[in-house]
Coordinates of C-alpha atoms in Angstrom, one line a residue:
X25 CA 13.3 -11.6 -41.8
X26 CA 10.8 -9.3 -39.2
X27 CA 12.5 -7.8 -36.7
X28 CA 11.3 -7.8 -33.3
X29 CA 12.8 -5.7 -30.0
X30 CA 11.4 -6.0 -26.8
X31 CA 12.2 -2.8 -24.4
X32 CA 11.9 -3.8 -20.2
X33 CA 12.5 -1.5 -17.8
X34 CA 15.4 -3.0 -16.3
X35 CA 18.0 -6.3 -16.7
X36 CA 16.6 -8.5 -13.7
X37 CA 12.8 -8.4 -15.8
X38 CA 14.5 -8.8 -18.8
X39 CA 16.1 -12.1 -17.9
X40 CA 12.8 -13.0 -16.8
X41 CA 11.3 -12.7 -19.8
X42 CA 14.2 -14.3 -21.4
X43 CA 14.6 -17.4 -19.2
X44 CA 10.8 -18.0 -19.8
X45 CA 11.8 -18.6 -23.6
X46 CA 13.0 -21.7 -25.6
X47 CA 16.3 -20.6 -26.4
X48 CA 18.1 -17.5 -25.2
X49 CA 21.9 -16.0 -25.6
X50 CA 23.4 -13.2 -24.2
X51 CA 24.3 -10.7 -26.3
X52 CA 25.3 -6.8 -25.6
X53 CA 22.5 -4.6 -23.3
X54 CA 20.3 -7.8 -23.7
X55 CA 19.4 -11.2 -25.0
X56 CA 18.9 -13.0 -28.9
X57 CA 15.5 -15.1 -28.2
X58 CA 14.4 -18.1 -30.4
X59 CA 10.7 -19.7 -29.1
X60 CA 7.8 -20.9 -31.3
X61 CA 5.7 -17.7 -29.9
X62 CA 7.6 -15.5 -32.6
X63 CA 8.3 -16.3 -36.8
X64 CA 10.7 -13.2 -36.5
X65 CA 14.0 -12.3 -34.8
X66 CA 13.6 -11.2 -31.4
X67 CA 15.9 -9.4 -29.1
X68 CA 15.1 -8.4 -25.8
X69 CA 16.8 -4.9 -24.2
X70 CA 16.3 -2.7 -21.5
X71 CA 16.5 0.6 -19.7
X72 CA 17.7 1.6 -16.1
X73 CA 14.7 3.0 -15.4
X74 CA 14.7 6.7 -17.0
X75 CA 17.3 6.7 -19.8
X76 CA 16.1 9.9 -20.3
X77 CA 14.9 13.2 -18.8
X78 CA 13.4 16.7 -19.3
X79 CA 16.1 19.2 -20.4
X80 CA 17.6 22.0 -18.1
X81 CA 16.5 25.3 -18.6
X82 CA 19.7 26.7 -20.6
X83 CA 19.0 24.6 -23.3
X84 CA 15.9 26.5 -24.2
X85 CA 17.6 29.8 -23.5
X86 CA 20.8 30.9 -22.6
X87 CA 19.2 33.8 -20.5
X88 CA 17.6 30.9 -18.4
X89 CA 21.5 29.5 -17.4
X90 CA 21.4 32.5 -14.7
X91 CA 19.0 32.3 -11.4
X92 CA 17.0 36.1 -12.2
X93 CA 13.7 36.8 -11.1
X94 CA 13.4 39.3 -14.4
X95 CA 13.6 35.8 -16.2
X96 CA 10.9 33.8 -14.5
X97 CA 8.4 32.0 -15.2
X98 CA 9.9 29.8 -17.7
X99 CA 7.7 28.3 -20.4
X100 CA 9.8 26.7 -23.1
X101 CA 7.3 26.5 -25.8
X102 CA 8.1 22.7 -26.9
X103 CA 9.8 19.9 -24.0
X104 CA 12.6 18.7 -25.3
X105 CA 14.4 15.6 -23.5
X106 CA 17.9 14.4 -23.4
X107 CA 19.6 11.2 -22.5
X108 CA 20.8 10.8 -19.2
X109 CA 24.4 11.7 -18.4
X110 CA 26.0 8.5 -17.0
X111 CA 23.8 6.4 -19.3
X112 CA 24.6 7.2 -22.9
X113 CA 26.6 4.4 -23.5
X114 CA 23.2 1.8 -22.8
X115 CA 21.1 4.5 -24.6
X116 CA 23.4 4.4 -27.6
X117 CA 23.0 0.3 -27.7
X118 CA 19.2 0.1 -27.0
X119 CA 19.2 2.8 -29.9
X120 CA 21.0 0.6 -32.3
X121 CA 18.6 -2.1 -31.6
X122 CA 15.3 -0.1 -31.9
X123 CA 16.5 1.6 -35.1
X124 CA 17.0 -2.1 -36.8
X125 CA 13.5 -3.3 -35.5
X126 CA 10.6 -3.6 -37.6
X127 CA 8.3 -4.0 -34.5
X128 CA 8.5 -2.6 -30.9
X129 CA 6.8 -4.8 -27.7
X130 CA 6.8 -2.4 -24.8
X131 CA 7.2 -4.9 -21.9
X132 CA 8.3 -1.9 -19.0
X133 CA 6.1 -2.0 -15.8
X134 CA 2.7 -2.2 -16.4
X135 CA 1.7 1.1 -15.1
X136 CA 1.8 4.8 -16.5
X137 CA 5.3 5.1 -15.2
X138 CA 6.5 2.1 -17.4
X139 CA 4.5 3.2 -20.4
X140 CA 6.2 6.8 -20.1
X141 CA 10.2 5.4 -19.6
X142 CA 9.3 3.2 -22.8
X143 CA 7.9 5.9 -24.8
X144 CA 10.8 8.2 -23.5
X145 CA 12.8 6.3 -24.8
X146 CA 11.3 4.8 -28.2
X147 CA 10.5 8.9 -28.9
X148 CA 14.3 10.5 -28.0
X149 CA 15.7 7.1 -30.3
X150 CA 13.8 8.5 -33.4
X151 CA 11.6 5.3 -33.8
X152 CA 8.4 7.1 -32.7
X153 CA 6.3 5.9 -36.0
X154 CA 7.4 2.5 -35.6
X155 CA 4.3 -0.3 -34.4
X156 CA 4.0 -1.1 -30.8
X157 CA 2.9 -4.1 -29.2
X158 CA 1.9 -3.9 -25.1
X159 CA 2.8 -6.4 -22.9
X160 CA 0.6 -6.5 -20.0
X161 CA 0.7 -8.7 -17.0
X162 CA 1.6 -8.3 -13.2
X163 CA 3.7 -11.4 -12.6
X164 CA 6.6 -12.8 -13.8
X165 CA 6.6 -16.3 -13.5
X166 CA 7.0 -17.9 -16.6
X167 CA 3.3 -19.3 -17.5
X168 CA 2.3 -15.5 -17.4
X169 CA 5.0 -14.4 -18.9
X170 CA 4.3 -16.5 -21.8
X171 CA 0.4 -15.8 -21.6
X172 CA 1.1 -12.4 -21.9
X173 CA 3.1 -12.7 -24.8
X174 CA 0.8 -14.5 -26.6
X175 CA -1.8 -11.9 -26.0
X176 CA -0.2 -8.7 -26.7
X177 CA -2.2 -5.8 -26.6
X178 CA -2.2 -2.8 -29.6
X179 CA 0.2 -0.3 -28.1
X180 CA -1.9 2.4 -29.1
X181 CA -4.4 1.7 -26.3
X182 CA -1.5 3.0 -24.1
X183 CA -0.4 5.8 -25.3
X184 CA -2.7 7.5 -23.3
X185 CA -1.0 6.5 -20.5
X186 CA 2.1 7.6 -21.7
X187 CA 0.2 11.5 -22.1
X188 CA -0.7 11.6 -18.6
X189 CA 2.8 10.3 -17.1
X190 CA 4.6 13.0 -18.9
X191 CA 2.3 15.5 -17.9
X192 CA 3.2 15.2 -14.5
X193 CA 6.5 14.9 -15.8
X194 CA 6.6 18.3 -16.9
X195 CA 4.2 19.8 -14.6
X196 CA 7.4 18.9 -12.1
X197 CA 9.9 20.7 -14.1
X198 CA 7.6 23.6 -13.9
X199 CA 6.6 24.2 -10.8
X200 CA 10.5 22.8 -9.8
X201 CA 12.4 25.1 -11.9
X202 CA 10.5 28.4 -11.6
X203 CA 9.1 27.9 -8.1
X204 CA 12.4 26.9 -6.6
X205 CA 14.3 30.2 -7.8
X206 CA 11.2 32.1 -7.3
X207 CA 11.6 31.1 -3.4
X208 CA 15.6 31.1 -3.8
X209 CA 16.0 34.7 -4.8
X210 CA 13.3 36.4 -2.5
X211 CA 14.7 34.7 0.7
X212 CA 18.1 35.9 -0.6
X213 CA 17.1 39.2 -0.8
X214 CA 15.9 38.7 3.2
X215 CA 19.4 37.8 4.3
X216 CA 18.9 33.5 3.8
X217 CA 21.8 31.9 2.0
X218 CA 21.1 28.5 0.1
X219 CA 18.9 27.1 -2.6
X220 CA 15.1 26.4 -1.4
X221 CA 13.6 23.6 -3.0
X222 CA 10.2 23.4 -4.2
X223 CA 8.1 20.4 -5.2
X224 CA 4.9 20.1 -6.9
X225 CA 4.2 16.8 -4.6
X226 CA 7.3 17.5 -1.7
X227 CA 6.2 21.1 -0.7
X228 CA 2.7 19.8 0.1
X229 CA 3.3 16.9 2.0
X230 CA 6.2 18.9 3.6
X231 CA 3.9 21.8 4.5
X232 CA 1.0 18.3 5.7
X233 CA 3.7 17.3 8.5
X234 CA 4.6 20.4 9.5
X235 CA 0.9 21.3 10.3
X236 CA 0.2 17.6 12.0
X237 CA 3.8 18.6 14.3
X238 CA 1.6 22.1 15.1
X239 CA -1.2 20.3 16.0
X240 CA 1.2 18.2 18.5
X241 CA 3.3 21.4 19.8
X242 CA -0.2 23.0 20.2
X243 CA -2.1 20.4 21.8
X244 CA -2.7 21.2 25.4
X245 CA -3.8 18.1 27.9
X246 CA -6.8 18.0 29.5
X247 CA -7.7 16.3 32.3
X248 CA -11.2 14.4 32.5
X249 CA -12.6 12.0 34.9
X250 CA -15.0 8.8 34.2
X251 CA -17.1 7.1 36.9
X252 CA -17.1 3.5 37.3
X253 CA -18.9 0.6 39.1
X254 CA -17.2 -2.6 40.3
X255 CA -19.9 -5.0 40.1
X256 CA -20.1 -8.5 42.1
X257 CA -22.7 -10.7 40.9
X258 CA -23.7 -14.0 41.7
X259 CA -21.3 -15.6 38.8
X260 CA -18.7 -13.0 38.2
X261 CA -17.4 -9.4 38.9
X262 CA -16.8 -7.1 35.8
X263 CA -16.8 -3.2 35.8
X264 CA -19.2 -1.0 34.0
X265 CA -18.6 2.8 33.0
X266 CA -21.4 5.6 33.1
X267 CA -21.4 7.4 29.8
X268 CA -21.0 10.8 31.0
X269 CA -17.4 12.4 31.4
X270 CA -16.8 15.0 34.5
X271 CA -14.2 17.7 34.2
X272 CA -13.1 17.4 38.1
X273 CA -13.7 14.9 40.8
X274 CA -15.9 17.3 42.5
X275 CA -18.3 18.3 39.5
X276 CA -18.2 13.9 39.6
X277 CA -19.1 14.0 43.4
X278 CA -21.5 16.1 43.2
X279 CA -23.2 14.8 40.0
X280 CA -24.0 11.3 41.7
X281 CA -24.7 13.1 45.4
X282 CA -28.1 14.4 43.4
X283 CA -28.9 10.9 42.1
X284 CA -28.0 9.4 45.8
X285 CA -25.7 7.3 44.8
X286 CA -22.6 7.3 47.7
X287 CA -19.0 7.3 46.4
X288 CA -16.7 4.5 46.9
X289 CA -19.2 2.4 49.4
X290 CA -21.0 -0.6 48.3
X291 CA -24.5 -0.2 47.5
X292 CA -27.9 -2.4 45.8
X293 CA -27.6 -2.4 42.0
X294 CA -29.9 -4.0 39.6
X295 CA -28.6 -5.2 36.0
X296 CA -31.3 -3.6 34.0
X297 CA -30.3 -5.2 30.7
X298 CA -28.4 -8.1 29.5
X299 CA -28.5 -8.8 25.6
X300 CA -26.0 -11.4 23.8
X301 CA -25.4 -11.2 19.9
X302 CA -23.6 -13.8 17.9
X303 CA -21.4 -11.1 15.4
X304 CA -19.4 -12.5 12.8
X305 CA -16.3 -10.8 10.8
X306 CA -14.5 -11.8 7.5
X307 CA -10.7 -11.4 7.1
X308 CA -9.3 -8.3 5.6
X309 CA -9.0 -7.5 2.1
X310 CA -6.2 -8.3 0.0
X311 CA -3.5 -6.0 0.4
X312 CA -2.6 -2.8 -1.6
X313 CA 0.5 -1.3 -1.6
X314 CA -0.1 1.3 1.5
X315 CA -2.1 -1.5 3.4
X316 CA 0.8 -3.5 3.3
X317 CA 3.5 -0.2 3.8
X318 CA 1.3 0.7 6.8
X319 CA 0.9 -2.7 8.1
X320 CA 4.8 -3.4 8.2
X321 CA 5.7 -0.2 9.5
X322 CA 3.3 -0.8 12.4
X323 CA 4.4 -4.7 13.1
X324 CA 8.1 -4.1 12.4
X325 CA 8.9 -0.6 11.7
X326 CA 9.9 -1.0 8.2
X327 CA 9.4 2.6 6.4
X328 CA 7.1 2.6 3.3
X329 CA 10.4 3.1 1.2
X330 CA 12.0 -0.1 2.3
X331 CA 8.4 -1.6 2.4
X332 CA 8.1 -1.2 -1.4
X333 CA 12.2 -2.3 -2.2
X334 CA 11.9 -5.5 -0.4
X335 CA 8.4 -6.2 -1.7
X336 CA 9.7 -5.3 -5.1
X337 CA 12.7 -8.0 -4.5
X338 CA 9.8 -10.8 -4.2
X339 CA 8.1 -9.8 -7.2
X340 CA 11.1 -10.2 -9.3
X341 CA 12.0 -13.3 -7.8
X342 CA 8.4 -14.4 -8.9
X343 CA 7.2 -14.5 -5.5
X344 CA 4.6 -11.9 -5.0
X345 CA 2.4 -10.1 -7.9
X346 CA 3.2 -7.0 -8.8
X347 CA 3.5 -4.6 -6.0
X348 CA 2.9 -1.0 -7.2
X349 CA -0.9 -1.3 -6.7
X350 CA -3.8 0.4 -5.0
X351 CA -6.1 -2.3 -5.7
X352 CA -7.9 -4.4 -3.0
X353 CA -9.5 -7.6 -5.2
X354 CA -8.2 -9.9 -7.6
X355 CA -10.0 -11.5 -10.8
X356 CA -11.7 -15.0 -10.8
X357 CA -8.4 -15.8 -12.6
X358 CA -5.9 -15.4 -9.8
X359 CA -8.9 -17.0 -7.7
X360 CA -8.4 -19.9 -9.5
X361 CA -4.9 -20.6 -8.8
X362 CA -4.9 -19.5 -5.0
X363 CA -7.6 -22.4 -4.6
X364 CA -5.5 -25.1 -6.2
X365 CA -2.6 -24.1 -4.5
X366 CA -4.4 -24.0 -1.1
X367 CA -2.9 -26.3 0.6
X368 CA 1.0 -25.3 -0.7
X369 CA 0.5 -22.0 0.9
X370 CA -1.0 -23.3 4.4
X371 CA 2.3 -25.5 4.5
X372 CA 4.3 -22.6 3.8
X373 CA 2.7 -21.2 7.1
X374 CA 2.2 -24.2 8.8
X375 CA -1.5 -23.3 9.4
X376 CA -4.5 -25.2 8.7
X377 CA -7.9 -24.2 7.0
X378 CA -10.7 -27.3 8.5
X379 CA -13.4 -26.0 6.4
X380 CA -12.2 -23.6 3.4
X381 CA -14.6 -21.3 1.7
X382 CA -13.4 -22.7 -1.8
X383 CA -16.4 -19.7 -3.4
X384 CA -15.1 -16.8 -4.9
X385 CA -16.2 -14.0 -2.2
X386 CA -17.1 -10.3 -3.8
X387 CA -15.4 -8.9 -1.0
X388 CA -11.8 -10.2 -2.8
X389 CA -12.5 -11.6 -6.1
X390 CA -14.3 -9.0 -8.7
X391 CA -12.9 -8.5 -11.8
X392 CA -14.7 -4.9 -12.5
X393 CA -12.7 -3.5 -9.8
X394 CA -9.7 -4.5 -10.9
X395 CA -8.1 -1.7 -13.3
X396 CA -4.2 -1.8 -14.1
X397 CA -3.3 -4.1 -11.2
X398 CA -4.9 -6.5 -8.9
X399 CA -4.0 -6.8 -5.0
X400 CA -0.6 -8.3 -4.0
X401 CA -0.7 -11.8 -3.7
X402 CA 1.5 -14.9 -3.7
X403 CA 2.4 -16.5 -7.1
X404 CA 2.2 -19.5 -8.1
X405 CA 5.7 -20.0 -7.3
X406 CA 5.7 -22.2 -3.8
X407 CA 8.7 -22.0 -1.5
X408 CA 10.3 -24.7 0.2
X409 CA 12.0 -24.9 3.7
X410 CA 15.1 -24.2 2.1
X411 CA 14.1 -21.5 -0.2
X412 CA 12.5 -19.6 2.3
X413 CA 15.5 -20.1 4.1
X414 CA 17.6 -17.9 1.6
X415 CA 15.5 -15.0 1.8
X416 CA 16.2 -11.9 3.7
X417 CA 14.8 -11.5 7.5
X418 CA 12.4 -8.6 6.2
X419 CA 12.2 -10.5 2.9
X420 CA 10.3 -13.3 4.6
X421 CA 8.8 -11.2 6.9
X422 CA 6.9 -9.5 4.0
X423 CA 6.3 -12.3 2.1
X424 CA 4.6 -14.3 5.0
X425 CA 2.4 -11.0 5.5
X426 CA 1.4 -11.6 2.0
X427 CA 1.0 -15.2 2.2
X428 CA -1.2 -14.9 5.1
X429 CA -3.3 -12.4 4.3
X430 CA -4.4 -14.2 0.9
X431 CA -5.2 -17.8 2.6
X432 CA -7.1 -16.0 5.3
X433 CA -10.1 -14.9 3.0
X434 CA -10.6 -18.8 2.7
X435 CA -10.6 -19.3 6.1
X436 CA -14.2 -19.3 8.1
X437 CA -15.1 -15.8 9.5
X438 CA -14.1 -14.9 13.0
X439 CA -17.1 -15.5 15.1
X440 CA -17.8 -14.1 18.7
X441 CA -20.5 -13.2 21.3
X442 CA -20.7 -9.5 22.1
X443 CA -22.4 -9.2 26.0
X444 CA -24.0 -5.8 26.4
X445 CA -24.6 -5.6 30.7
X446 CA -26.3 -2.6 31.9
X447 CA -26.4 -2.3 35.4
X448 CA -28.6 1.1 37.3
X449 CA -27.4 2.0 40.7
X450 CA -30.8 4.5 41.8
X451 CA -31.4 5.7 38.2
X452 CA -28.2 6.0 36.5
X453 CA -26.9 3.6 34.6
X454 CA -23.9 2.2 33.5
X455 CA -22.7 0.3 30.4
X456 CA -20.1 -2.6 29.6
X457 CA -20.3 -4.2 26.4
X458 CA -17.4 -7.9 26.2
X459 CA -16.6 -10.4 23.9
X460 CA -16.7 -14.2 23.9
X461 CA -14.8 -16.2 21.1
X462 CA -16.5 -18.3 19.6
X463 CA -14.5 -19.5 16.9
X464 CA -11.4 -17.8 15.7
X465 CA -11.8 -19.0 12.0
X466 CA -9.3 -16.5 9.9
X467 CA -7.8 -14.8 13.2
X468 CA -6.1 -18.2 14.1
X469 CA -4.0 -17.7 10.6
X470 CA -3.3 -14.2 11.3
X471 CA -2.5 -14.2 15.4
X472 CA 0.9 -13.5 14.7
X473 CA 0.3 -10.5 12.3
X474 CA -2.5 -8.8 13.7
X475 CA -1.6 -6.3 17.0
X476 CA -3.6 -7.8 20.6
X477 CA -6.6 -6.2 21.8
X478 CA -7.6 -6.6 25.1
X479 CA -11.1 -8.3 25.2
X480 CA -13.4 -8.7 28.4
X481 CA -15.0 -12.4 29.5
X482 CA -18.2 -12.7 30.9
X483 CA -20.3 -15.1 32.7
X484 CA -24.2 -15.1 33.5
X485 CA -25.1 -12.2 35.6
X486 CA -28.3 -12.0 38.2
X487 CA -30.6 -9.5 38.1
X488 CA -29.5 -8.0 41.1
X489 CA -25.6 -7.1 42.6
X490 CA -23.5 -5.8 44.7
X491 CA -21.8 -2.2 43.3
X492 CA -19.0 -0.2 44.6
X493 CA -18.6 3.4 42.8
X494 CA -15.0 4.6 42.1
X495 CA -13.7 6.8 39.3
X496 CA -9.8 7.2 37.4
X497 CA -9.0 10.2 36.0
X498 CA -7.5 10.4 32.2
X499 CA -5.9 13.1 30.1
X500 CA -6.8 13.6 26.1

């Protein structure tokens, strides 16, 4: 009988895929799988994530063992790679399996990454010319899971994929290797001790902070003064600023002297304009990866590393999609199962959507700008009281960001009154521009998520008032 091996990238998605079968048993570096998708055997492996890697330099050349500058740059004229040290043993089993297959699915990450520790793998094992199958999907519930499987994709329209991951792979060995002694040896020759390390990505963003911490050590305060009126009208008080910015309180002083307008003494002012828009604003978009990474950092100073760890956790507990994404929409598919699930996620958050905008929007849902992956969003999976319970403080933390965020874009838009008062004392004016709520809509689901801006009231305002000039003096 056909022989069937599917290669994941690591044991927690391979019992995913497993437990989303009819029958499944345990067997060594994986699982035997019986289910009506598949007329063939089928066993289901896995990596650790890179079972292999890019050889080191000596095994090109032994002249290339020793750090000398005579020897750089090295180009080895073919990449060869190896199996990784303290995983030989799982290399060796995952081997025995893909040599007895007649048929390879790829079922890694769906990503260039994934498609690279797959091929990596498939090419060091010697079963290169074998057919592939892709698996392609971006949760791992077990109605996807299935779907995907029934829909398998011709490998070949990801090898391509595979190209430009191990591209960069190398590109890292090169610039790593030959960069790194480069560096090494000519700061040894100035009296440095230590080996320098050089990174195609790592120097850059390295050399990025260092300039930004310049910038800080550089920056040198300035002091600047604004001028203010402190209005009573017939309804309300409010203050309005002049637009103009004064390097000293005298150059201030003496700007309004010429326009005969008295500091810090109450004076006639006339409120030359008073306009009222109604302005309306939708929730945000879906989250990507560094939306979310730069959201929690900022609400709970989680760092992007931990961000993606924890966020990873949910998506292999089926909670979240997957989470390596720079996508901001989802397709009319995951659409779909948001709306019917609509009210399971308000419980979840103990929020309440009066009047739900059930239509798919453009500004979330549009299939042709979703690539690899779509934005991180809940499953279908729904969590109880006591499920939630179980999950880690930052794990529910995350996933309530996520939760939130998704059942916000049905909620109404947030809807306010924007006051723009400009009130002339003589001839100069001055400017404030306020809010009024009108309704909160998607705001009232996200209160708790989104960081407080102070917002200014207002009531009607006469034509004429009562001003008293001052001025506060701020550095930048």
């Amino acid at each position: 009988m056909t022989k069937i091996v599917i290669l994941a990238e690591k044991p927690s998605q391979a019992k995913a895929y497993a437990d989303s079968f009819q029958s499944k048993q345990k067997i060594a570096g994986g699982f035997a799988i019986k289910d009506e998708l598949f007329t063939a055997d089928v066993i289901i492996t896995y990596a650790y994530g890179h079972l292999v890697e890019l050889q080191n330099p000596e095994y090109y050349t032994a002249d290339w063992k020793k750090w000398q500058l005579q020897q750089l740059p090295m180009f080895p004229e073919r990449y060869q790679f190896k199996v990784t040290a303290d995983k030989r043993a799982h290399f060796k089993q995952v081997k025995s399996y893909l040599d007895e297959a007649d048929q390879i699915i790829i079922a890694t990450d769906s990503d260039r990454e994934g498609e690279n520790i797959a091929r990596s793998i498939i090419e060091v094992s010697g079963n290169a010319q074998k057919p592939t199958q892709r698996l392609w999907i971006n949760s791992l519930e077990s109605d996807e899971i299935r779907k995907g499987f029934a829909t398998l994709r011709p490998g070949a329209d990801y090898y391509s994929a595979y190209i430009e991951a191990q591209t960069r792979q190398i590109s890292d060995w090169l610039v790593g290797m030959n960069i790194s002694r480069l560096y090494t040896l000519l700061l040894q020759k100035k009296g440095l001790t230590g080996v320098f390390s050089i990174g195609r990505v790592q120097t850059p963003t390295l050399f990025l902070i260092w300039q930004r911490q310049q910038e800080i050590a550089e920056f040198k305060p300035e002091t600047y003064y604004e001028a203010y009126l402190e209005v009573e009208a017939e309804h309300g008080h409010y203050r309005a600023k002049h637009k103009q910015q004064f390097k000293s309180l005298a150059d201030l002083r003496a700007y309004f002297k010429k326009g005969n307008i008295s500091y810090q003494t109450e004076q006639p002012a006339r409120v030359t304009k008073l306009e009222t828009k109604q302005k309306q604003v939708a929730s945000p978009q879906l989250y990507s990866l560094s939306d979310l990474q730069s959201h929690a950092n900022r609400l709970y100073k989680i760092s992007p590393a931990s961000t993606l760890k924890i966020v990873q956790t949910l998506y292999e507990r089926k909670l979240v999609s997957y989470p390596r994404t720079d996508c901001h929409f989802i397709t009319p598919a995951e659409f779909n199962y948001l709306k019917s699930g609509l009210s399971d996620y308000c419980n979840i958050e103990q929020v309440e959507i009066s009047d739900p905008r059930l239509n798919a929007n453009k500004r979330y849902v549009d299939a042709a700008k979703v690539q690899e992956h779509y934005a991180i969003i809940p499953t279908k999976k729904k969590l109880s009281a006591a499920s939630l319970a179980k999950l880690g403080n930052f794990e529910k933390k995350l996933y309530h960001l996520i939760v939130k965020r998704t059942i916000a874009m049905f909620a109404p838009p947030y809807v306010y009154d924007e006051t723009t008062v400009e009130t002339s004392v003589e001839t100069e004016p001055f400017k404030t521009i306020g809010r009024t709520v009108k309704q909160r809509g998607w705001k009232a689901i996200l209160a708790t998520t989104t960081p407080k801006v102070k917002k200014r009231r207002f009531a009607c305002f006469a034509e004429v008032a009562t001003a008293r000039t001052g001025c506060c003096h701020l550095s930048r």
